[in-house]
Tab-separated table of C-alpha atoms in Angstrom:
chain	number	residue	atom	x	y	z
A	120	MET	CA	-0.096	0.225	0.095
A	121	VAL	CA	1.276	3.471	-0.745
A	122	PHE	CA	1.042	6.287	1.862
A	123	SER	CA	1.108	9.782	1.030
A	124	SER	CA	2.332	10.579	4.418
A	125	ALA	CA	4.678	9.014	7.092
A	126	LEU	CA	2.234	9.282	9.969
A	127	ILE	CA	-0.882	7.926	7.890
A	128	GLU	CA	1.310	4.601	6.954
A	129	ASN	CA	3.093	4.331	11.142
A	130	ALA	CA	-0.694	4.221	12.559
A	131	VAL	CA	-1.617	1.515	10.337
A	132	ASN	CA	0.896	0.051	10.655
A	133	GLU	CA	0.537	0.044	14.057
A	134	PHE	CA	-3.119	-0.797	13.588
A	135	ALA	CA	-2.632	-3.205	11.739
A	136	LYS	CA	-0.743	-5.086	14.653
A	137	LEU	CA	-3.682	-5.914	16.690
A	138	PRO	CA	-5.258	-9.640	16.009
A	139	GLY	CA	-7.992	-9.632	13.528
A	140	ILE	CA	-7.088	-5.732	11.798
A	141	GLY	CA	-5.429	-5.836	9.044
A	142	LYS	CA	-4.430	-2.880	6.405
A	143	LYS	CA	-7.092	-2.296	4.908
A	144	THR	CA	-9.291	-2.489	7.858
A	145	ALA	CA	-6.389	-0.742	9.607
A	146	LEU	CA	-6.561	1.903	6.969
A	147	ARG	CA	-10.043	2.796	7.249
A	148	LEU	CA	-9.948	3.394	11.570
A	149	VAL	CA	-7.137	5.482	10.572
A	150	LEU	CA	-9.431	7.816	7.998
A	151	HIS	CA	-11.714	8.319	11.409
A	152	LEU	CA	-9.494	9.587	13.879
A	153	LEU	CA	-7.804	11.643	11.038
A	154	LYS	CA	-12.122	12.843	10.624
A	155	GLN	CA	-12.044	13.213	14.912
A	156	GLU	CA	-11.018	16.116	16.567
A	157	PRO	CA	-7.556	16.113	17.588
A	158	ALA	CA	-9.086	16.139	21.661
A	159	GLN	CA	-10.480	12.710	21.253
A	160	VAL	CA	-7.646	11.325	19.542
A	161	GLU	CA	-5.086	12.120	22.098
A	162	ILE	CA	-8.704	10.681	24.224
A	163	PHE	CA	-8.205	7.463	22.872
A	164	GLY	CA	-4.391	7.213	22.452
A	165	ASP	CA	-4.077	8.695	26.888
A	166	ALA	CA	-7.584	5.903	27.377
A	167	MET	CA	-4.788	2.620	25.628
A	168	THR	CA	-1.522	3.889	27.147
A	169	ARG	CA	-2.650	4.839	31.039
A	170	MET	CA	-4.362	1.343	30.743
A	171	ARG	CA	-1.091	0.225	30.226
A	172	ARG	CA	0.417	1.508	32.370
A	173	GLN	CA	-1.358	1.942	36.185
A	174	ILE	CA	-3.489	-1.923	35.136
A	175	LYS	CA	-2.355	-4.051	38.386
A	176	PHE	CA	-3.120	-7.361	39.646
A	177	CYS	CA	-5.128	-8.148	41.927
A	178	LYS	CA	-2.533	-9.139	44.468
A	179	HIS	CA	-5.271	-12.076	45.665
A	180	CYS	CA	-6.315	-13.109	43.270
A	181	HIS	CA	-5.009	-12.163	39.627
A	182	ASN	CA	-7.797	-10.274	38.445
A	183	VAL	CA	-7.374	-7.112	36.112
A	184	SER	CA	-7.717	-4.017	38.767
A	185	ASP	CA	-6.886	-0.614	39.898
A	186	ASP	CA	-5.577	-1.036	43.329
A	187	GLU	CA	-3.456	-3.607	44.554
A	188	VAL	CA	-7.324	-5.735	46.070
A	189	CYS	CA	-9.345	-6.114	43.060
A	190	THR	CA	-13.230	-5.393	43.399
A	191	ILE	CA	-13.959	-8.380	43.458
A	192	CYS	CA	-11.964	-9.511	46.653
A	193	ASN	CA	-12.926	-6.225	47.742
A	194	ALA	CA	-17.184	-6.309	47.480
A	195	ALA	CA	-18.542	-7.274	51.615
A	196	SER	CA	-21.355	-8.717	49.653
A	197	ARG	CA	-18.497	-11.796	48.231
A	198	ASN	CA	-18.630	-15.052	49.647
A	199	ASN	CA	-14.304	-15.723	50.542
A	200	GLY	CA	-15.102	-18.919	50.958
A	201	VAL	CA	-16.387	-19.858	47.382
A	202	VAL	CA	-12.981	-19.623	44.727
A	203	CYS	CA	-13.863	-20.093	41.140
A	204	VAL	CA	-10.571	-21.075	39.150
A	205	VAL	CA	-10.553	-19.825	35.722
A	206	GLU	CA	-8.437	-19.512	33.414
A	207	SER	CA	-8.524	-15.869	32.137
A	208	ILE	CA	-9.769	-12.427	33.039
A	209	ARG	CA	-12.198	-12.754	29.756
A	210	ASP	CA	-13.373	-15.507	32.028
A	211	VAL	CA	-14.472	-13.801	35.237
A	212	MET	CA	-15.907	-11.087	33.096
A	213	ALA	CA	-18.425	-14.053	31.410
A	214	ILE	CA	-19.466	-14.938	34.229
A	215	GLU	CA	-19.969	-11.814	36.528
A	216	ASN	CA	-21.871	-11.018	32.926
A	217	THR	CA	-24.482	-13.574	34.339
A	218	GLN	CA	-24.838	-12.506	37.811
A	219	GLN	CA	-25.486	-15.091	39.371
A	220	PHE	CA	-21.827	-16.294	40.759
A	221	HIS	CA	-20.697	-14.887	44.223
A	222	GLY	CA	-18.338	-16.366	45.813
A	223	VAL	CA	-14.383	-14.826	44.469
A	224	TYR	CA	-11.982	-16.160	41.541
A	225	HIS	CA	-8.803	-17.291	40.841
A	226	VAL	CA	-7.617	-16.111	38.028
A	227	LEU	CA	-4.271	-18.497	36.213
A	228	GLY	CA	-2.832	-16.994	34.338
A	229	GLY	CA	-3.124	-19.823	31.092
A	230	ILE	CA	-4.207	-23.842	30.881
A	231	ILE	CA	-1.180	-26.360	31.614
A	232	SER	CA	-0.512	-27.428	27.633
A	233	PRO	CA	2.441	-29.415	27.147
A	234	ILE	CA	2.040	-28.077	23.090
A	235	ASP	CA	2.446	-24.400	24.421
A	236	GLY	CA	4.952	-24.388	26.443
A	237	VAL	CA	3.181	-24.072	29.600
A	238	GLY	CA	3.594	-26.290	32.968
A	239	PRO	CA	2.118	-25.641	36.242
A	240	ASP	CA	5.028	-23.590	36.916
A	241	GLN	CA	3.899	-20.868	34.881
A	242	LEU	CA	0.560	-20.565	35.925
A	243	ASN	CA	-0.662	-19.122	39.668
A	244	ILE	CA	-1.290	-22.441	41.039
A	245	HIS	CA	1.046	-22.312	44.525
A	246	SER	CA	-1.000	-18.449	44.855
A	247	LEU	CA	-4.085	-20.732	44.649
A	248	VAL	CA	-2.758	-23.885	47.152
A	249	GLU	CA	-1.221	-21.139	49.488
A	250	ARG	CA	-4.966	-19.246	49.543
A	251	VAL	CA	-6.596	-22.312	49.821
A	252	LYS	CA	-3.879	-23.699	53.207
A	253	ALA	CA	-4.117	-20.407	54.020
A	254	GLN	CA	-8.104	-18.885	54.560
A	255	GLN	CA	-11.238	-20.293	55.509
A	256	ILE	CA	-12.376	-21.443	51.834
A	257	THR	CA	-14.424	-24.478	51.866
A	258	GLU	CA	-15.074	-25.113	48.021
A	259	VAL	CA	-13.046	-24.337	44.993
A	260	ILE	CA	-14.933	-24.243	40.849
A	261	MET	CA	-13.246	-25.293	38.694
A	262	ALA	CA	-14.736	-23.566	35.224
A	263	LEU	CA	-12.174	-24.061	32.496
A	264	SER	CA	-12.449	-24.874	29.547
A	265	PRO	CA	-13.642	-28.726	28.867
A	266	THR	CA	-10.441	-29.811	26.622
A	267	ILE	CA	-8.207	-32.455	26.922
A	268	GLU	CA	-5.000	-29.000	28.747
A	269	GLY	CA	-9.072	-28.309	30.376
A	270	ASP	CA	-8.828	-31.682	31.928
A	271	THR	CA	-4.731	-32.078	32.960
A	272	THR	CA	-5.575	-29.335	34.481
A	273	ILE	CA	-7.914	-29.669	36.664
A	274	TYR	CA	-6.544	-33.459	37.842
A	275	TYR	CA	-3.331	-31.750	39.260
A	276	LEU	CA	-4.744	-28.849	40.639
A	277	SER	CA	-7.428	-31.554	41.800
A	278	LYS	CA	-4.337	-33.038	43.115
A	279	LYS	CA	-2.272	-31.044	44.380
A	280	LEU	CA	-5.792	-29.365	46.978
A	281	LYS	CA	-5.893	-33.220	47.929
A	282	GLU	CA	-4.603	-32.302	51.219
A	283	THR	CA	-6.699	-29.928	51.749
A	284	PRO	CA	-9.825	-30.567	53.207
A	285	VAL	CA	-11.308	-27.871	50.359
A	286	LYS	CA	-14.701	-29.874	48.374
A	287	ILE	CA	-13.948	-29.527	44.537
A	288	THR	CA	-16.108	-28.911	42.415
A	289	THR	CA	-16.264	-28.541	38.329
A	290	ILE	CA	-19.379	-26.419	36.679
A	291	ALA	CA	-21.560	-28.640	34.549
A	292	ARG	CA	-20.998	-30.665	31.523
A	293	GLY	CA	-24.146	-30.383	28.355
A	294	ILE	CA	-26.728	-28.733	25.613
A	295	ALA	CA	-26.360	-25.602	25.716
A	296	PHE	CA	-29.312	-23.366	26.136
A	297	GLY	CA	-30.402	-23.155	22.509
A	298	GLY	CA	-28.789	-26.531	20.838
A	299	GLU	CA	-30.557	-29.438	18.860
A	300	LEU	CA	-29.677	-32.340	20.659
A	301	GLU	CA	-28.966	-34.206	16.914
A	302	TYR	CA	-26.378	-31.500	16.918
A	303	ALA	CA	-24.491	-32.370	20.277
A	304	ASP	CA	-21.439	-34.120	20.609
A	305	GLU	CA	-21.364	-38.100	21.668
A	306	MET	CA	-19.359	-36.973	25.196
A	307	THR	CA	-21.669	-34.665	26.094
A	308	LEU	CA	-24.848	-36.416	25.026
A	309	ALA	CA	-23.759	-38.998	27.248
A	310	ARG	CA	-22.405	-36.505	30.048
A	311	SER	CA	-25.209	-34.788	30.011
A	312	LEU	CA	-27.598	-38.096	30.043
A	313	THR	CA	-25.276	-39.371	33.057
A	314	ASN	CA	-25.913	-36.049	35.512
A	315	ARG	CA	-29.055	-35.536	34.578
A	316	LEU	CA	-31.397	-33.781	36.892
A	317	PRO	CA	-34.676	-34.343	38.827
A	318	LEU	CA	-37.023	-32.089	37.237
A	319	GLU	CA	-38.289	-29.909	39.639
A	320	ASN	CA	-33.913	-28.496	39.539
A	321	TYR	CA	-34.367	-27.886	35.771
A	322	LEU	CA	-37.968	-25.735	36.648
A	323	GLN	CA	-36.482	-24.016	38.937
A	324	GLN	CA	-33.297	-22.861	37.292
A	325	GLY	CA	-36.017	-22.119	34.440
A	326	LYS	CA	-36.695	-19.077	37.656
B	65	MET	CA	-20.550	-6.186	30.489
B	66	VAL	CA	-19.623	-5.980	34.007
B	67	PHE	CA	-15.515	-4.630	33.817
B	68	SER	CA	-13.707	-5.380	36.928
B	69	SER	CA	-11.592	-1.989	35.822
B	70	ALA	CA	-12.598	1.450	34.708
B	71	LEU	CA	-9.195	1.922	32.525
B	72	ILE	CA	-10.156	-1.560	31.224
B	73	GLU	CA	-14.029	0.029	31.176
B	74	ASN	CA	-12.065	2.878	29.640
B	75	ALA	CA	-10.154	1.339	27.518
B	76	VAL	CA	-12.975	-1.536	26.310
B	77	ASN	CA	-15.638	2.188	25.578
B	78	GLU	CA	-12.538	4.382	23.117
B	79	PHE	CA	-12.135	0.772	21.334
B	80	ALA	CA	-16.205	0.879	20.301
B	81	LYS	CA	-16.215	4.208	19.181
B	82	LEU	CA	-14.276	3.451	16.491
B	83	PRO	CA	-16.564	1.837	13.209
B	84	GLY	CA	-17.047	-1.911	12.535
B	85	ILE	CA	-15.506	-2.116	16.420
B	86	GLY	CA	-18.242	-3.795	19.232
B	87	LYS	CA	-17.763	-4.297	22.729
B	88	LYS	CA	-16.818	-7.486	22.602
B	89	THR	CA	-13.417	-6.816	19.748
B	90	ALA	CA	-12.730	-4.104	22.242
B	91	LEU	CA	-12.032	-6.114	24.966
B	92	ARG	CA	-10.286	-8.641	22.543
B	93	LEU	CA	-8.422	-5.584	21.561
B	94	VAL	CA	-7.850	-4.349	24.895
B	95	LEU	CA	-6.883	-8.057	26.335
B	96	HIS	CA	-4.159	-7.587	23.708
B	97	LEU	CA	-2.697	-4.563	24.208
B	98	LEU	CA	-2.108	-5.555	28.215
B	99	LYS	CA	0.143	-8.272	26.892
B	100	GLN	CA	2.433	-6.051	25.806
B	101	GLU	CA	4.645	-4.577	26.453
B	102	PRO	CA	4.282	-0.675	27.986
B	103	ALA	CA	6.137	0.993	25.645
B	104	GLN	CA	5.063	-0.901	23.245
B	105	VAL	CA	0.696	0.273	23.978
B	106	GLU	CA	3.009	3.858	24.592
B	107	ILE	CA	4.628	3.904	20.999
B	108	PHE	CA	0.509	2.604	19.815
B	109	GLY	CA	-1.232	5.591	21.517
B	110	ASP	CA	1.544	7.818	20.159
B	111	ALA	CA	1.380	7.538	16.833
B	112	MET	CA	-3.253	7.940	17.102
B	113	THR	CA	-2.290	11.047	18.939
B	114	ARG	CA	0.587	12.248	17.089
B	115	MET	CA	-0.929	11.577	14.150
B	116	ARG	CA	-3.714	13.582	14.286
B	117	ARG	CA	-1.781	16.314	16.116
B	118	GLN	CA	0.350	16.623	13.270
B	119	ILE	CA	-1.136	15.575	10.276
B	120	LYS	CA	-1.210	18.760	7.655
B	121	PHE	CA	-3.749	19.039	4.421
B	122	CYS	CA	-1.157	19.541	0.377
B	123	LYS	CA	-1.802	23.261	-0.357
B	124	HIS	CA	-2.241	22.222	-3.441
B	125	CYS	CA	-4.204	19.189	-3.722
B	126	HIS	CA	-5.644	18.958	0.373
B	127	ASN	CA	-4.214	15.380	0.596
B	128	VAL	CA	-2.968	13.855	3.954
B	129	SER	CA	0.577	15.066	4.145
B	130	ASP	CA	3.431	15.524	6.761
B	131	ASP	CA	4.390	18.279	4.992
B	132	GLU	CA	2.501	21.803	3.519
B	133	VAL	CA	2.636	20.615	0.384
B	134	CYS	CA	2.314	16.708	-0.525
B	135	THR	CA	4.815	14.818	-1.544
B	136	ILE	CA	2.805	14.246	-4.589
B	137	CYS	CA	2.959	17.273	-5.830
B	138	ASN	CA	6.458	18.285	-4.633
B	139	ALA	CA	7.457	15.012	-7.105
B	140	ALA	CA	9.156	16.158	-9.644
B	141	SER	CA	8.413	13.049	-12.025
B	142	ARG	CA	4.833	13.854	-11.769
B	143	ASN	CA	2.787	15.225	-14.631
B	144	ASN	CA	1.674	17.791	-13.368
B	145	GLY	CA	-0.203	19.311	-16.512
B	146	VAL	CA	-3.072	16.533	-15.600
B	147	VAL	CA	-4.973	16.755	-11.926
B	148	CYS	CA	-7.089	13.830	-11.231
B	149	VAL	CA	-10.269	14.815	-9.642
B	150	VAL	CA	-11.384	12.077	-6.289
B	151	GLU	CA	-13.423	12.562	-3.805
B	152	SER	CA	-11.556	11.682	-1.011
B	153	ILE	CA	-7.854	10.273	0.433
B	154	ARG	CA	-8.464	6.645	0.614
B	155	ASP	CA	-9.025	7.038	-3.684
B	156	VAL	CA	-6.491	8.730	-3.917
B	157	MET	CA	-4.154	5.158	-2.531
B	158	ALA	CA	-6.287	2.918	-4.231
B	159	ILE	CA	-4.562	5.045	-7.488
B	160	GLU	CA	-1.455	5.705	-6.403
B	161	ASN	CA	-1.278	1.750	-5.791
B	162	THR	CA	-2.094	1.017	-9.689
B	163	GLN	CA	1.145	2.402	-10.756
B	164	GLN	CA	-0.254	4.035	-13.453
B	165	PHE	CA	-1.464	7.769	-13.370
B	166	HIS	CA	1.615	10.068	-13.165
B	167	GLY	CA	-0.537	12.582	-12.778
B	168	VAL	CA	-1.048	14.787	-9.788
B	169	TYR	CA	-4.230	15.375	-7.175
B	170	HIS	CA	-6.832	17.234	-6.339
B	171	VAL	CA	-9.171	15.593	-3.172
B	172	LEU	CA	-12.623	16.776	-3.452
B	173	GLY	CA	-13.322	16.431	0.348
B	174	GLY	CA	-16.486	14.389	-0.506
B	175	ILE	CA	-19.235	14.740	-3.513
B	176	ILE	CA	-22.146	16.401	-4.278
B	177	SER	CA	-24.878	15.114	-1.994
B	178	PRO	CA	-27.813	16.726	-1.140
B	179	ILE	CA	-29.759	14.340	1.164
B	180	ASP	CA	-26.543	14.207	3.461
B	181	GLY	CA	-25.868	18.028	3.271
B	182	VAL	CA	-23.489	18.249	1.525
B	183	GLY	CA	-23.330	21.027	-1.444
B	184	PRO	CA	-20.231	22.813	-3.668
B	185	ASP	CA	-19.588	25.197	-1.299
B	186	GLN	CA	-18.134	22.554	1.462
B	187	LEU	CA	-16.062	20.500	-1.518
B	188	ASN	CA	-12.965	21.401	-2.441
B	189	ILE	CA	-13.928	22.995	-5.776
B	190	HIS	CA	-13.230	26.485	-5.406
B	191	SER	CA	-9.562	25.767	-4.725
B	192	LEU	CA	-9.997	23.310	-8.391
B	193	VAL	CA	-11.238	26.412	-10.810
B	194	GLU	CA	-9.248	28.760	-9.648
B	195	ARG	CA	-5.429	25.902	-9.747
B	196	VAL	CA	-7.369	25.199	-13.682
B	197	LYS	CA	-7.817	28.889	-14.760
B	198	ALA	CA	-3.688	29.907	-12.574
B	199	GLN	CA	-1.734	26.612	-13.556
B	200	GLN	CA	-0.954	24.935	-16.824
B	201	ILE	CA	-3.215	22.324	-17.162
B	202	THR	CA	-4.252	20.478	-19.808
B	203	GLU	CA	-6.085	18.245	-18.201
B	204	VAL	CA	-9.278	16.652	-15.661
B	205	ILE	CA	-9.593	13.450	-14.967
B	206	MET	CA	-12.168	12.848	-12.541
B	207	ALA	CA	-12.377	9.502	-11.403
B	208	LEU	CA	-15.046	9.997	-8.604
B	209	SER	CA	-18.020	7.128	-8.875
B	210	PRO	CA	-20.760	6.024	-10.557
B	211	THR	CA	-23.354	7.082	-8.622
B	212	ILE	CA	-26.146	9.564	-8.925
B	213	GLU	CA	-23.941	11.606	-7.051
B	214	GLY	CA	-20.906	10.646	-8.436
B	215	ASP	CA	-22.001	11.918	-11.955
B	216	THR	CA	-24.005	15.275	-10.502
B	217	THR	CA	-20.669	16.030	-9.090
B	218	ILE	CA	-18.434	14.999	-12.470
B	219	TYR	CA	-21.834	17.689	-13.653
B	220	TYR	CA	-20.992	20.601	-11.495
B	221	LEU	CA	-17.147	20.323	-12.272
B	222	SER	CA	-18.166	20.406	-15.270
B	223	LYS	CA	-19.573	23.597	-15.875
B	224	LYS	CA	-17.744	25.351	-14.057
B	225	LEU	CA	-14.789	24.716	-15.390
B	226	LYS	CA	-16.322	25.356	-19.202
B	227	GLU	CA	-14.394	28.910	-19.045
B	228	THR	CA	-11.358	27.252	-18.928
B	229	PRO	CA	-9.565	25.731	-22.226
B	230	VAL	CA	-8.752	22.062	-19.760
B	231	LYS	CA	-9.731	18.943	-21.293
B	232	ILE	CA	-12.539	17.098	-19.410
B	233	THR	CA	-12.142	12.612	-19.334
B	234	THR	CA	-13.455	10.644	-17.246
B	235	ILE	CA	-12.213	7.184	-16.110
B	236	ALA	CA	-14.040	4.239	-18.153
B	237	ARG	CA	-16.571	2.796	-16.781
B	238	GLY	CA	-17.026	-1.288	-18.164
B	239	ILE	CA	-17.020	-4.468	-17.270
B	240	ALA	CA	-14.308	-5.390	-14.337
B	241	PHE	CA	-11.540	-7.667	-15.353
B	242	GLY	CA	-12.625	-10.778	-14.174
B	243	GLY	CA	-15.781	-10.049	-13.691
B	244	GLU	CA	-18.792	-11.774	-15.163
B	245	LEU	CA	-21.237	-10.909	-17.943
B	246	GLU	CA	-24.300	-12.099	-16.837
B	247	TYR	CA	-24.284	-10.409	-12.913
B	248	ALA	CA	-22.612	-6.655	-15.180
B	249	ASP	CA	-25.737	-4.590	-15.150
B	250	GLU	CA	-27.068	-3.490	-17.908
B	251	MET	CA	-25.846	0.177	-17.659
B	252	THR	CA	-22.352	-0.986	-17.461
B	253	LEU	CA	-22.915	-3.798	-20.143
B	254	ALA	CA	-24.517	-1.412	-22.680
B	255	ARG	CA	-21.928	1.404	-22.059
B	256	SER	CA	-18.820	-0.624	-22.070
B	257	LEU	CA	-20.769	-1.407	-25.700
B	258	THR	CA	-20.659	1.980	-26.484
B	259	ASN	CA	-17.292	2.584	-25.332
B	260	ARG	CA	-15.640	-0.847	-26.912
B	261	LEU	CA	-12.480	-0.919	-27.694
B	262	PRO	CA	-10.200	-1.878	-31.100
B	263	LEU	CA	-8.351	-5.177	-29.661
B	264	GLU	CA	-4.872	-3.612	-30.606
B	265	ASN	CA	-5.694	-0.643	-27.987
B	266	TYR	CA	-7.198	-4.287	-25.641
B	267	LEU	CA	-3.913	-6.186	-26.421
B	268	GLN	CA	-1.455	-3.303	-25.225
B	269	GLN	CA	-3.183	-3.254	-21.865
B	270	GLY	CA	-2.798	-7.040	-21.649
B	271	LYS	CA	1.180	-6.136	-21.687
């Protein structure tokens, strides 16, 4: 692509480094910014720089936070005895969006995956074990993806936590709402049959 | 969407203001930036701010430029006697990418469109007429979109330039390369028949 301005070319190249954004989209975004007021563009640039410079990671749960301890760990209304173990910050957001979970989180920062060179030491596993040992934690919910890596991580964590009296649970696997039976894979369908629920439970959850 | 950090929420909201970027994509981009080094994110933010603050518009052709006069108008190798009239900066880039045009440009900054409230006075039309009158310009090529607005603008410009001896041409309309005849609209097909070319021309262009 030929640019008549080095400033534009530079901005386009920076945008194109973002995932899923090619040169053409980058150019469209830059030309959009070009139409905005300089002050507005400054706010945009500042928001990114400030976010990266000032963001902290909660010392308890490793979630992103504006302070030492995140708003979730700090909230008096949350049950500190129930810890939901997730892979990433995005999973925290996904669960928070459901507004159904009132415990706290523990962000592993990844998942055990030897192929990608991610072992237990690169993850926030030690701090989870320490947390369970030191605090009054009654339940650890494993909310990891139902993949081989996810199951490996669950298995590893459960062995690490075996010495503690904590109850370990996993989120339910089954047919998603809106999902059609015939398109479900056999394993999910088999599991959802094994873990079938009494009708009262189902109706109650629908409320 | 629930964010546990105001910094992240702010950054996501800024990204989501860009065209074609929703909240989910914005979050993905922000989480990507979060994984980068702070210095790298600073470079990103800076590129946008600097681009908007320092960009200039060429005083001759209104193209974006790092200086008073753009690199195209300044180039000794370009033919200043042939001016290609385009709607926007993006069209300049598209034509430059073909590497087939060696004249200079004139960016109108839009197209006459009463529905959108864009009249001739909002466009860089006066400066084009002045330019044609003052300089040794032999040909003005109208490279505008083949829409009603484009044709209206061409008609308006041709009336404005009538007093000058300049030759006015438009880019060829016809069947695009790779386009199939049966899917072409009737008007384009009819025009491409009327403006048919001798075979020698066609073969020469293919080279």
